[in-house]
Amino acid sequence: METIKVTQNASDKFAPDSVAIRAELFAEHKKSDEAARLLREKTDAVLRALAAAGVQDGEAVTGGAGVSAVRRDGKAAYHAHADIKLTLPVSDERIEGIADALEKNGAAWRQSYLLTDASPRKALIARAVAAAKEDAAAIAAAAGVRLGELAGVEYAASFGGGVRMMRAAAVNDAVATRPEDVELSETVTCEWRIQK
């Protein structure tokens, strides 16, 4: 089968639509059950503060909890850790209050900006396919043949959204900072039959 095969890429930058907030909580004690108890108390206090900041049931997800043995100055201790995650729209008015609640309750936290909407990615795929077809038609014309029907397409989904900007809790203007745009890129390979 005689074909023309073209690989084309389309990329662009888009404003993020979501803020992912991750708070990390720690407690340490010489007894493992006491370290776990202290961690539960901290976690409960942070969850109460988040609720007071307007976070609804199910928005904040706790996970990653564990207790591990450590050595401090030659002495055995137990280190308990857990995290709390939530993802909100960039325009959510509660974000500043959530950041304040985390800071006031001693949680180490960071926020990252994401693009979760799939429509920009789909638009880039359409642009890449259109550009591939345009290139294939130009190649066919230069070769003195006509472009026939589409014979195949190769596409591997690339990593979407992703973290593009992070601010630590210690940065005073973390919430007010305009997030960096998220750059997306899509590549397709299209193959058309040749008509002579």
Tab-separated table of C-alpha atoms in Angstrom, residues 5-195:
chain	number	residue	atom	x	y	z
A	5	LYS	CA	2.679	9.510	6.563
A	6	VAL	CA	2.980	12.794	8.467
A	7	THR	CA	3.683	13.540	12.137
A	8	GLN	CA	2.483	16.874	13.421
A	9	ASN	CA	2.479	18.609	16.807
A	10	ALA	CA	0.275	21.325	18.258
A	11	SER	CA	0.994	23.135	21.512
A	12	ASP	CA	-0.316	26.128	23.396
A	13	LYS	CA	-0.580	27.640	26.852
A	14	PHE	CA	-3.786	27.743	28.880
A	15	ALA	CA	-4.809	29.313	32.164
A	16	PRO	CA	-5.129	26.681	34.901
A	17	ASP	CA	-8.628	25.962	36.151
A	18	SER	CA	-7.921	24.215	39.464
A	19	VAL	CA	-5.881	24.609	42.628
A	20	ALA	CA	-4.644	21.452	44.351
A	21	ILE	CA	-3.794	22.012	48.011
A	22	ARG	CA	-1.823	19.434	49.980
A	23	ALA	CA	-1.249	19.790	53.713
A	24	GLU	CA	1.278	17.597	55.526
A	25	LEU	CA	0.946	16.848	59.237
A	26	PHE	CA	3.619	15.422	61.530
A	27	ALA	CA	3.882	14.221	65.121
A	28	GLU	CA	6.698	12.525	66.987
A	29	HIS	CA	6.930	10.664	70.296
A	30	LYS	CA	9.048	7.960	71.915
A	31	LYS	CA	6.012	5.634	71.818
A	32	SER	CA	4.374	4.708	68.530
A	33	ASP	CA	0.796	4.717	69.844
A	34	GLU	CA	1.361	8.173	71.362
A	35	ALA	CA	2.787	9.498	68.069
A	36	ALA	CA	-0.320	8.162	66.290
A	37	ARG	CA	-2.610	9.763	68.894
A	38	LEU	CA	-0.874	13.134	68.560
A	39	LEU	CA	-1.197	12.924	64.788
A	40	ARG	CA	-4.935	12.150	65.049
A	41	GLU	CA	-5.384	15.202	67.275
A	42	LYS	CA	-3.535	17.420	64.795
A	43	THR	CA	-5.470	16.007	61.856
A	44	ASP	CA	-8.811	16.500	63.630
A	45	ALA	CA	-7.868	20.093	64.512
A	46	VAL	CA	-6.926	20.877	60.902
A	47	LEU	CA	-10.129	19.283	59.573
A	48	ARG	CA	-12.195	21.355	62.021
A	49	ALA	CA	-10.368	24.515	60.920
A	50	LEU	CA	-10.986	23.645	57.266
A	51	ALA	CA	-14.671	23.100	57.986
A	52	ALA	CA	-14.762	26.518	59.663
A	53	ALA	CA	-13.185	27.932	56.467
A	54	GLY	CA	-16.075	26.506	54.449
A	55	VAL	CA	-14.686	23.147	53.310
A	56	GLN	CA	-17.580	20.708	52.893
A	57	ASP	CA	-17.661	16.986	53.700
A	58	GLY	CA	-15.855	15.032	51.002
A	59	GLU	CA	-13.821	17.970	49.651
A	60	ALA	CA	-10.824	17.331	51.918
A	61	VAL	CA	-9.376	13.831	51.605
A	62	THR	CA	-7.018	12.438	54.225
A	63	GLY	CA	-4.442	9.833	53.325
A	64	GLY	CA	-0.835	8.793	53.365
A	65	ALA	CA	-0.914	8.204	57.127
A	66	GLY	CA	1.825	6.158	58.712
A	67	VAL	CA	4.145	5.756	61.659
A	68	SER	CA	7.825	4.967	61.259
A	69	ALA	CA	10.690	4.429	63.689
A	70	VAL	CA	13.448	7.045	63.629
A	71	ARG	CA	16.593	7.747	65.632
A	72	ARG	CA	17.160	11.216	67.105
A	73	ASP	CA	20.452	11.846	68.870
A	74	GLY	CA	20.923	8.115	69.347
A	75	LYS	CA	17.446	7.643	70.831
A	76	ALA	CA	14.590	5.737	69.242
A	77	ALA	CA	11.417	7.667	68.447
A	78	TYR	CA	8.350	7.288	66.287
A	79	HIS	CA	7.437	9.723	63.549
A	80	ALA	CA	3.776	9.853	62.484
A	81	HIS	CA	2.722	11.589	59.274
A	82	ALA	CA	-0.419	12.131	57.237
A	83	ASP	CA	-1.655	14.409	54.496
A	84	ILE	CA	-4.856	16.174	53.581
A	85	LYS	CA	-5.631	17.006	49.955
A	86	LEU	CA	-8.286	19.051	48.256
A	87	THR	CA	-8.779	20.384	44.734
A	88	LEU	CA	-10.837	23.503	44.101
A	89	PRO	CA	-11.596	25.776	41.144
A	90	VAL	CA	-9.083	28.621	40.788
A	91	SER	CA	-11.921	31.099	41.298
A	92	ASP	CA	-12.998	29.555	44.632
A	93	GLU	CA	-13.239	32.345	47.207
A	94	ARG	CA	-12.434	30.006	50.103
A	95	ILE	CA	-8.786	29.442	49.101
A	96	GLU	CA	-7.337	32.296	51.159
A	97	GLY	CA	-9.288	31.208	54.245
A	98	ILE	CA	-8.147	27.614	53.739
A	99	ALA	CA	-4.510	28.735	53.529
A	100	ASP	CA	-4.929	30.756	56.744
A	101	ALA	CA	-6.541	27.792	58.516
A	102	LEU	CA	-3.663	25.509	57.542
A	103	GLU	CA	-1.004	27.990	58.647
A	104	LYS	CA	-2.687	28.729	61.971
A	105	ASN	CA	-2.877	25.006	62.744
A	106	GLY	CA	0.783	24.320	62.010
A	107	ALA	CA	0.302	22.314	58.815
A	108	ALA	CA	3.039	22.399	56.209
A	109	TRP	CA	1.223	22.967	52.911
A	110	ARG	CA	1.676	23.759	49.265
A	111	GLN	CA	-0.606	24.562	46.403
A	112	SER	CA	-0.237	23.702	42.747
A	113	TYR	CA	-2.178	24.891	39.739
A	114	LEU	CA	-3.631	22.385	37.286
A	115	LEU	CA	-5.622	22.233	34.083
A	116	THR	CA	-8.266	19.545	34.471
A	117	ASP	CA	-10.557	20.549	31.577
A	118	ALA	CA	-10.052	18.141	28.636
A	119	SER	CA	-11.341	20.520	25.950
A	120	PRO	CA	-8.010	22.334	25.320
A	121	ARG	CA	-6.298	18.980	24.801
A	122	LYS	CA	-8.985	17.889	22.324
A	123	ALA	CA	-8.616	21.189	20.448
A	124	LEU	CA	-4.849	20.654	20.179
A	125	ILE	CA	-5.380	17.137	18.796
A	126	ALA	CA	-7.746	18.545	16.155
A	127	ARG	CA	-5.159	21.215	15.250
A	128	ALA	CA	-2.395	18.618	14.933
A	129	VAL	CA	-4.533	16.387	12.679
A	130	ALA	CA	-5.541	19.352	10.476
A	131	ALA	CA	-1.899	20.443	10.155
A	132	ALA	CA	-0.858	16.878	9.306
A	133	LYS	CA	-3.492	16.694	6.580
A	134	GLU	CA	-2.388	20.049	5.162
A	135	ASP	CA	1.238	18.859	5.042
A	136	ALA	CA	0.232	15.544	3.469
A	137	ALA	CA	-1.771	17.360	0.774
A	138	ALA	CA	1.237	19.581	0.003
A	139	ILE	CA	3.488	16.512	-0.247
A	140	ALA	CA	0.974	14.767	-2.527
A	141	ALA	CA	0.708	17.816	-4.803
A	142	ALA	CA	4.497	18.112	-5.013
A	143	ALA	CA	4.720	14.415	-5.910
A	144	GLY	CA	2.036	14.710	-8.588
A	145	VAL	CA	-0.462	12.456	-6.830
A	146	ARG	CA	-3.740	12.987	-4.985
A	147	LEU	CA	-4.330	12.408	-1.318
A	148	GLY	CA	-6.726	9.537	-0.697
A	149	GLU	CA	-8.576	8.335	2.368
A	150	LEU	CA	-7.087	8.167	5.841
A	151	ALA	CA	-5.336	4.833	6.326
A	152	GLY	CA	-4.325	5.129	9.989
A	153	VAL	CA	-3.586	7.359	12.953
A	154	GLU	CA	-1.047	6.943	15.750
A	155	TYR	CA	-1.550	8.828	18.985
A	156	ALA	CA	-0.199	8.358	22.483
A	157	ALA	CA	-1.843	10.487	25.140
A	158	SER	CA	0.642	12.761	26.828
A	159	PHE	CA	0.700	13.720	30.492
A	160	GLY	CA	-2.096	16.180	31.124
A	161	GLY	CA	-2.318	19.296	33.208
A	162	GLY	CA	0.401	18.735	35.721
A	163	VAL	CA	1.852	20.968	38.302
A	164	ARG	CA	3.129	24.148	36.730
A	165	MET	CA	3.582	26.389	39.735
A	166	MET	CA	3.994	25.808	43.444
A	167	ARG	CA	4.135	28.156	46.374
A	168	ALA	CA	5.159	27.225	49.895
A	169	ALA	CA	3.043	28.311	52.830
A	170	ALA	CA	5.827	30.601	54.013
A	171	VAL	CA	5.396	32.814	50.952
A	172	ASN	CA	3.031	35.590	52.006
A	173	ASP	CA	1.597	36.251	48.553
A	174	ALA	CA	1.115	32.581	47.663
A	175	VAL	CA	-2.628	32.847	47.211
A	176	ALA	CA	-2.645	36.210	45.452
A	177	THR	CA	0.003	35.308	42.886
A	178	ARG	CA	-1.305	34.843	39.345
A	179	PRO	CA	-0.616	31.235	38.393
A	180	GLU	CA	1.644	30.429	35.487
A	181	ASP	CA	-0.108	29.161	32.364
A	182	VAL	CA	-0.065	25.414	31.749
A	183	GLU	CA	1.623	24.398	28.506
A	184	LEU	CA	0.046	21.481	26.668
A	185	SER	CA	1.376	19.663	23.629
A	186	GLU	CA	-0.196	16.953	21.464
A	187	THR	CA	1.425	14.904	18.694
A	188	VAL	CA	-0.299	12.736	16.097
A	189	THR	CA	0.931	10.689	13.155
A	190	CYS	CA	-1.551	10.340	10.299
A	191	GLU	CA	-1.207	8.172	7.192
A	192	TRP	CA	-3.173	8.667	3.972
A	193	ARG	CA	-3.443	6.450	0.913
A	194	ILE	CA	-2.070	7.830	-2.346
A	195	GLN	CA	-4.371	8.178	-5.348
